[in-house]
Structures are given as structure tokens and as C-alpha cells.
Amino acid sequence: MFRLIGNPGTGSAIVEAALALSGLPYETEMLDLWQPGPERDRLFQLNPLGQVPVLILPDGSVMTESAAMVLHIIDLAPDAGLAPKPGSATRPAFLRWLIFLVASIYPTFTYGDDPSRYVNEQEGRDELRAVTDAERQRAWRQIETSIAGPWMLGSERSALDLYVWAMVNWRPRRDWFRSYCPRLAQIADAVDAEPRLAAVKAENWPAA
Ligand SMILES: N[C@@H](CCC(=O)N[C@@H](CS)C(=O)NCC(=O)O)C(=O)O
């Protein structure tokens, strides 16, 4: 049994969705990521970066980094429709965008969500928030103009679409995507409609 440690509405939803589609047995443990206390202390013991998702593997070992988890799930459930098979024409694009999402988009939140962790003066904090927000929008537009839809990889749904699905709920949020990245907004809507993800959606975005 896998144990996914997460926080509702965060990137743990991506891995939870991948697990749900994989058919692998898993359970979730939701904690309050931002609230100092025993749960957060435990998170830092598991992941010194203090980030979710954290995945406890059936043998008890600890995995961090969503892309690593997604690739591991794909290794274990290669027929779950989460990625093109190695050697297929779309596999390089899958790998490219997976790394792009976690290396170019995810860190804009790491540095922009709470700039006070990195910058002392309020003016600098505001600037760090603004530049990371702008950089993220630039990166999303790059994806938008690179894809044809209806999924990130064209006709083939993959775990990339799960990242889009979760991340359109974060800054600059869904209405911005509808205006400036309509293909990405459509991907999020299409994943939303996947019945096998209804429970994951309810756990992560109960009001949606
Ligand atoms: N590279 C990591 C990023 C994980 C990450 O930044 N998670 C956010 C939640 S969406 C988090 O835990 N933020 C808390 C923090 O950075 O202090 C991954 O892909 O798993």
C-alpha cells in the first residue's frame, strides 16, 4: 500500500490523481502544510524541504518530488494511460513537458508564494512575487502555443494533464487560463469530468 502525504488543493492532488488512475492501492494522509505543529514537524522529518507531496512506498521508503513519483507510478502501471510508452513518438515530448512543469513552473510558486522567506524588505518581496508571477505566465503561454490539444500530447491523455488540472487552480487561476491559455483551460475541464477522479476532486477542491 502506498501512503500519500499531502495537503488538499496542492501538488499532492497530482500524485493522488495518478495513483487513482493507476489502480495501485494507496491511502492519503492530509496535513496542514502551513500550520506550525507536530504535523508540520513530521513533514520536515520526511522531507527536509517541508514540501508535499511525500510518498511512502510499500517498503516504507520515502519519496519526494512529484515528477519522480509520477514516473515511478508509470513504471508500476505502464498500461494506465499516464504516459506514452518508451520508444513511442510522443515520449520525448512527455518527458520534456514533465520536467518543464516541475523545473520551470513549480519553482515560481516556491519562491513567490512567501517571498518573506527569501527577501527582507517589503519592496523586494513585492517584486519577487511580481516577477515569479510574470515568469509563470510566460511559461504557461509557452506551453499553450506549443500544444494543439485536446490534451498536452495531442490525442493522448497523460499525467501531464493532471499537472495542468491541479495547477490551473493556482495563481493566475482558472479565469486567466480561460482568457490567455484556452487549450490549457480545456484540459483542466476535461480532467475535471473524469469520473474516476471524482473522489480526488472532492478531497482536494470540495467547493468546486
Ligand atoms: N518540486 C516539488 C515541489 C513541491 C512543492 O513545492 N509543493 C508545495 C505545495 S503545492 C509545497 O509543499 N510548498 C510548501 C513550501 O514550499 O514550503 C515537487 O514537484 O513535488
CSV table of C-alpha atoms and ligand atoms in Angstrom, one decimal:
chain,number,residue,atom,x,y,z
A,1,MET,CA,0.0,0.0,0.0
A,2,PHE,CA,1.3,3.5,-0.9
A,3,ARG,CA,0.7,6.3,1.6
A,4,LEU,CA,0.5,9.8,0.0
A,5,ILE,CA,1.1,12.7,2.4
A,6,GLY,CA,-0.4,15.8,1.1
A,7,ASN,CA,-2.4,19.0,1.6
A,8,PRO,CA,-5.7,19.5,-0.1
A,9,GLY,CA,-5.5,21.5,-3.3
A,10,THR,CA,-1.8,21.4,-3.6
A,11,GLY,CA,0.5,19.4,-5.8
A,12,SER,CA,-0.3,16.2,-3.9
A,13,ALA,CA,-3.5,16.2,-5.9
A,14,ILE,CA,-1.5,15.5,-9.0
A,15,VAL,CA,0.1,12.3,-7.5
A,16,GLU,CA,-3.2,11.3,-5.9
A,17,ALA,CA,-4.9,11.5,-9.3
A,18,ALA,CA,-2.1,9.5,-10.9
A,19,LEU,CA,-2.5,6.9,-8.2
A,20,ALA,CA,-6.2,6.8,-8.6
A,21,LEU,CA,-5.9,6.2,-12.4
A,22,SER,CA,-3.1,3.7,-11.9
A,23,GLY,CA,-5.2,1.2,-10.0
A,24,LEU,CA,-2.4,0.8,-7.4
A,25,PRO,CA,-3.5,0.5,-3.8
A,26,TYR,CA,-3.0,3.8,-1.8
A,27,GLU,CA,-4.2,5.8,1.1
A,28,THR,CA,-3.9,9.5,1.8
A,29,GLU,CA,-2.8,11.5,4.8
A,30,MET,CA,-3.7,15.1,4.6
A,31,LEU,CA,-2.0,17.6,6.8
A,32,ASP,CA,-1.9,21.4,7.2
A,33,LEU,CA,1.2,22.4,5.3
A,34,TRP,CA,1.4,25.9,6.7
A,35,GLN,CA,0.4,25.4,10.4
A,36,PRO,CA,3.3,25.0,12.8
A,37,GLY,CA,2.9,22.0,14.9
A,38,PRO,CA,3.5,18.2,15.1
A,39,GLU,CA,2.2,17.5,11.6
A,40,ARG,CA,4.5,20.1,10.0
A,41,ASP,CA,7.4,18.8,12.1
A,42,ARG,CA,6.7,15.3,10.8
A,43,LEU,CA,6.6,16.6,7.3
A,44,PHE,CA,10.1,18.2,7.7
A,45,GLN,CA,11.4,14.9,9.0
A,46,LEU,CA,10.1,13.1,5.9
A,47,ASN,CA,11.1,15.9,3.5
A,48,PRO,CA,13.7,18.5,4.7
A,49,LEU,CA,12.3,20.9,2.2
A,50,GLY,CA,8.9,20.8,4.0
A,51,GLN,CA,7.1,20.2,0.8
A,52,VAL,CA,4.2,17.9,-0.2
A,53,PRO,CA,3.7,15.6,-1.9
A,54,VAL,CA,5.6,12.9,0.0
A,55,LEU,CA,5.0,9.3,-1.0
A,56,ILE,CA,5.7,6.4,1.4
A,57,LEU,CA,6.3,3.4,-0.7
A,58,PRO,CA,5.0,-0.1,0.3
A,59,ASP,CA,8.5,-1.0,1.6
A,60,GLY,CA,8.5,2.1,3.9
A,61,SER,CA,10.9,4.2,2.0
A,62,VAL,CA,10.2,7.8,1.4
A,63,MET,CA,10.0,9.5,-2.0
A,64,THR,CA,9.8,13.2,-2.6
A,65,GLU,CA,9.4,15.2,-5.9
A,66,SER,CA,6.1,14.8,-7.8
A,67,ALA,CA,7.7,14.0,-11.2
A,68,ALA,CA,9.7,11.2,-9.6
A,69,MET,CA,6.5,9.8,-8.1
A,70,VAL,CA,4.6,10.1,-11.4
A,71,LEU,CA,7.4,8.3,-13.3
A,72,HIS,CA,7.5,5.6,-10.6
A,73,ILE,CA,3.8,5.1,-10.8
A,74,ILE,CA,4.1,4.8,-14.6
A,75,ASP,CA,6.8,2.2,-14.2
A,76,LEU,CA,4.5,0.1,-12.0
A,77,ALA,CA,1.3,0.7,-14.1
A,78,PRO,CA,2.5,1.1,-17.6
A,79,ASP,CA,-0.9,0.5,-19.1
A,80,ALA,CA,-2.8,3.0,-17.0
A,81,GLY,CA,-2.7,5.7,-19.7
A,82,LEU,CA,-0.4,8.0,-17.8
A,83,ALA,CA,2.4,8.3,-20.3
A,84,PRO,CA,3.4,7.2,-23.8
A,85,LYS,CA,5.5,4.0,-23.8
A,86,PRO,CA,9.3,4.3,-24.1
A,87,GLY,CA,10.2,4.4,-27.8
A,88,SER,CA,6.9,5.9,-28.9
A,89,ALA,CA,6.9,9.2,-30.9
A,90,THR,CA,5.4,11.3,-28.1
A,91,ARG,CA,7.6,10.0,-25.3
A,92,PRO,CA,10.2,12.7,-25.7
A,93,ALA,CA,7.6,15.4,-25.5
A,94,PHE,CA,6.1,13.8,-22.4
A,95,LEU,CA,9.5,13.8,-20.7
A,96,ARG,CA,10.2,17.4,-21.8
A,97,TRP,CA,6.9,18.9,-20.5
A,98,LEU,CA,7.0,16.8,-17.3
A,99,ILE,CA,10.4,18.3,-16.4
A,100,PHE,CA,9.3,21.7,-17.7
A,101,LEU,CA,6.3,21.7,-15.3
A,102,VAL,CA,8.4,20.9,-12.3
A,103,ALA,CA,11.5,22.8,-13.1
A,104,SER,CA,10.1,26.0,-14.8
A,105,ILE,CA,6.6,26.4,-13.4
A,106,TYR,CA,6.6,24.8,-9.9
A,107,PRO,CA,9.6,26.8,-8.6
A,108,THR,CA,7.8,30.1,-9.4
A,109,PHE,CA,5.4,29.2,-6.5
A,110,THR,CA,8.3,28.0,-4.3
A,111,TYR,CA,9.9,31.5,-4.5
A,112,GLY,CA,6.8,33.6,-5.0
A,113,ASP,CA,4.3,32.2,-2.5
A,114,ASP,CA,6.0,33.5,0.5
A,115,PRO,CA,8.8,35.9,-0.6
A,116,SER,CA,9.5,36.8,3.1
A,117,ARG,CA,11.4,33.6,3.3
A,118,TYR,CA,13.9,34.9,0.8
A,119,VAL,CA,13.8,38.7,0.9
A,120,ASN,CA,13.8,41.1,3.9
A,121,GLU,CA,12.4,44.3,2.6
A,122,GLN,CA,8.7,44.6,1.6
A,123,GLU,CA,9.6,46.2,-1.7
A,124,GLY,CA,11.8,43.3,-2.6
A,125,ARG,CA,9.1,40.8,-1.6
A,126,ASP,CA,6.6,42.5,-3.8
A,127,GLU,CA,9.0,42.5,-6.6
A,128,LEU,CA,9.8,38.8,-6.2
A,129,ARG,CA,6.1,38.0,-6.1
A,130,ALA,CA,5.6,40.0,-9.3
A,131,VAL,CA,8.5,38.6,-11.3
A,132,THR,CA,7.7,35.0,-10.3
A,133,ASP,CA,4.0,35.5,-11.2
A,134,ALA,CA,5.1,37.0,-14.6
A,135,GLU,CA,7.6,34.3,-15.3
A,136,ARG,CA,4.9,31.6,-14.6
A,137,GLN,CA,2.5,33.3,-17.0
A,138,ARG,CA,5.2,33.4,-19.7
A,139,ALA,CA,5.9,29.7,-19.1
A,140,TRP,CA,2.2,28.8,-19.4
A,141,ARG,CA,1.9,30.7,-22.6
A,142,GLN,CA,4.9,28.9,-24.0
A,143,ILE,CA,3.1,25.6,-23.4
A,144,GLU,CA,-0.2,27.0,-24.7
A,145,THR,CA,1.4,27.9,-28.0
A,146,SER,CA,3.3,24.6,-28.3
A,147,ILE,CA,0.4,22.3,-28.0
A,148,ALA,CA,-2.6,21.6,-30.3
A,149,GLY,CA,-4.9,19.9,-27.7
A,150,PRO,CA,-7.2,18.4,-26.8
A,151,TRP,CA,-4.5,17.1,-24.4
A,152,MET,CA,-1.0,18.2,-23.7
A,153,LEU,CA,0.3,15.5,-26.0
A,154,GLY,CA,-2.5,15.9,-28.6
A,155,SER,CA,-4.9,13.0,-28.9
A,156,GLU,CA,-3.3,11.1,-25.9
A,157,ARG,CA,-4.1,11.9,-22.3
A,158,SER,CA,-1.2,11.6,-19.9
A,159,ALA,CA,-0.1,12.6,-16.4
A,160,LEU,CA,0.9,16.0,-17.8
A,161,ASP,CA,-2.8,16.8,-18.0
A,162,LEU,CA,-3.1,16.1,-14.3
A,163,TYR,CA,-0.5,18.8,-13.6
A,164,VAL,CA,-2.5,21.2,-15.7
A,165,TRP,CA,-5.7,20.2,-13.9
A,166,ALA,CA,-4.3,20.9,-10.5
A,167,MET,CA,-2.2,24.0,-11.4
A,168,VAL,CA,-5.0,26.0,-13.1
A,169,ASN,CA,-6.5,26.4,-9.6
A,170,TRP,CA,-3.4,28.3,-8.5
A,171,ARG,CA,-2.2,31.8,-9.5
A,172,PRO,CA,-3.1,33.2,-12.0
A,173,ARG,CA,-6.1,30.9,-11.7
A,174,ARG,CA,-8.7,29.5,-14.0
A,175,ASP,CA,-10.2,32.7,-15.4
A,176,TRP,CA,-6.8,33.8,-16.6
A,177,PHE,CA,-6.3,30.5,-18.3
A,178,ARG,CA,-9.7,30.8,-20.0
A,179,SER,CA,-8.6,34.2,-21.4
A,180,TYR,CA,-5.0,33.5,-22.3
A,181,CYS,CA,-4.5,29.8,-22.4
A,182,PRO,CA,-7.8,28.3,-23.5
A,183,ARG,CA,-6.3,25.0,-24.5
A,184,LEU,CA,-4.9,24.5,-21.0
A,185,ALA,CA,-8.3,25.6,-19.5
A,186,GLN,CA,-10.0,23.0,-21.7
A,187,ILE,CA,-7.6,20.3,-20.5
A,188,ALA,CA,-8.4,21.1,-16.9
A,189,ASP,CA,-12.2,21.0,-17.6
A,190,ALA,CA,-11.7,17.6,-19.4
A,191,VAL,CA,-9.8,16.1,-16.5
A,192,ASP,CA,-12.4,17.5,-14.1
A,193,ALA,CA,-15.0,15.5,-16.0
A,194,GLU,CA,-13.1,12.1,-15.5
A,195,PRO,CA,-15.4,10.1,-13.2
A,196,ARG,CA,-12.5,8.1,-11.8
A,197,LEU,CA,-11.2,11.3,-10.3
A,198,ALA,CA,-14.4,12.4,-8.6
A,199,ALA,CA,-13.2,11.4,-5.1
A,200,VAL,CA,-9.8,13.0,-5.7
A,201,LYS,CA,-11.5,16.2,-6.8
A,202,ALA,CA,-13.8,16.2,-3.8
A,203,GLU,CA,-10.9,15.7,-1.4
A,204,ASN,CA,-8.9,18.5,-2.9
A,205,TRP,CA,-11.4,21.0,-4.1
A,206,PRO,CA,-14.6,20.3,-2.2
A,207,ALA,CA,-16.3,23.6,-3.2
A,208,ALA,CA,-15.7,23.2,-6.9
B,1,LIG,N1,9.4,20.0,-6.7
B,1,LIG,C1,8.4,19.7,-5.8
B,1,LIG,C2,7.6,20.9,-5.4
B,1,LIG,C3,6.6,20.6,-4.3
B,1,LIG,C4,6.0,21.9,-3.8
B,1,LIG,O1,6.5,23.0,-3.9
B,1,LIG,N2,4.9,21.7,-3.0
B,1,LIG,C5,4.2,22.8,-2.4
B,1,LIG,C6,2.7,22.6,-2.4
B,1,LIG,S1,2.0,22.6,-4.0
B,1,LIG,C7,4.7,22.9,-1.0
B,1,LIG,O2,4.8,22.0,-0.3
B,1,LIG,N3,5.0,24.2,-0.6
B,1,LIG,C8,5.5,24.4,0.7
B,1,LIG,C9,6.8,25.1,0.8
B,1,LIG,O3,7.4,25.2,-0.3
B,1,LIG,O4,7.2,25.5,1.9
B,1,LIG,C10,7.5,18.6,-6.4
B,1,LIG,O5,7.4,18.6,-7.7
B,1,LIG,O6,7.0,17.8,-5.7
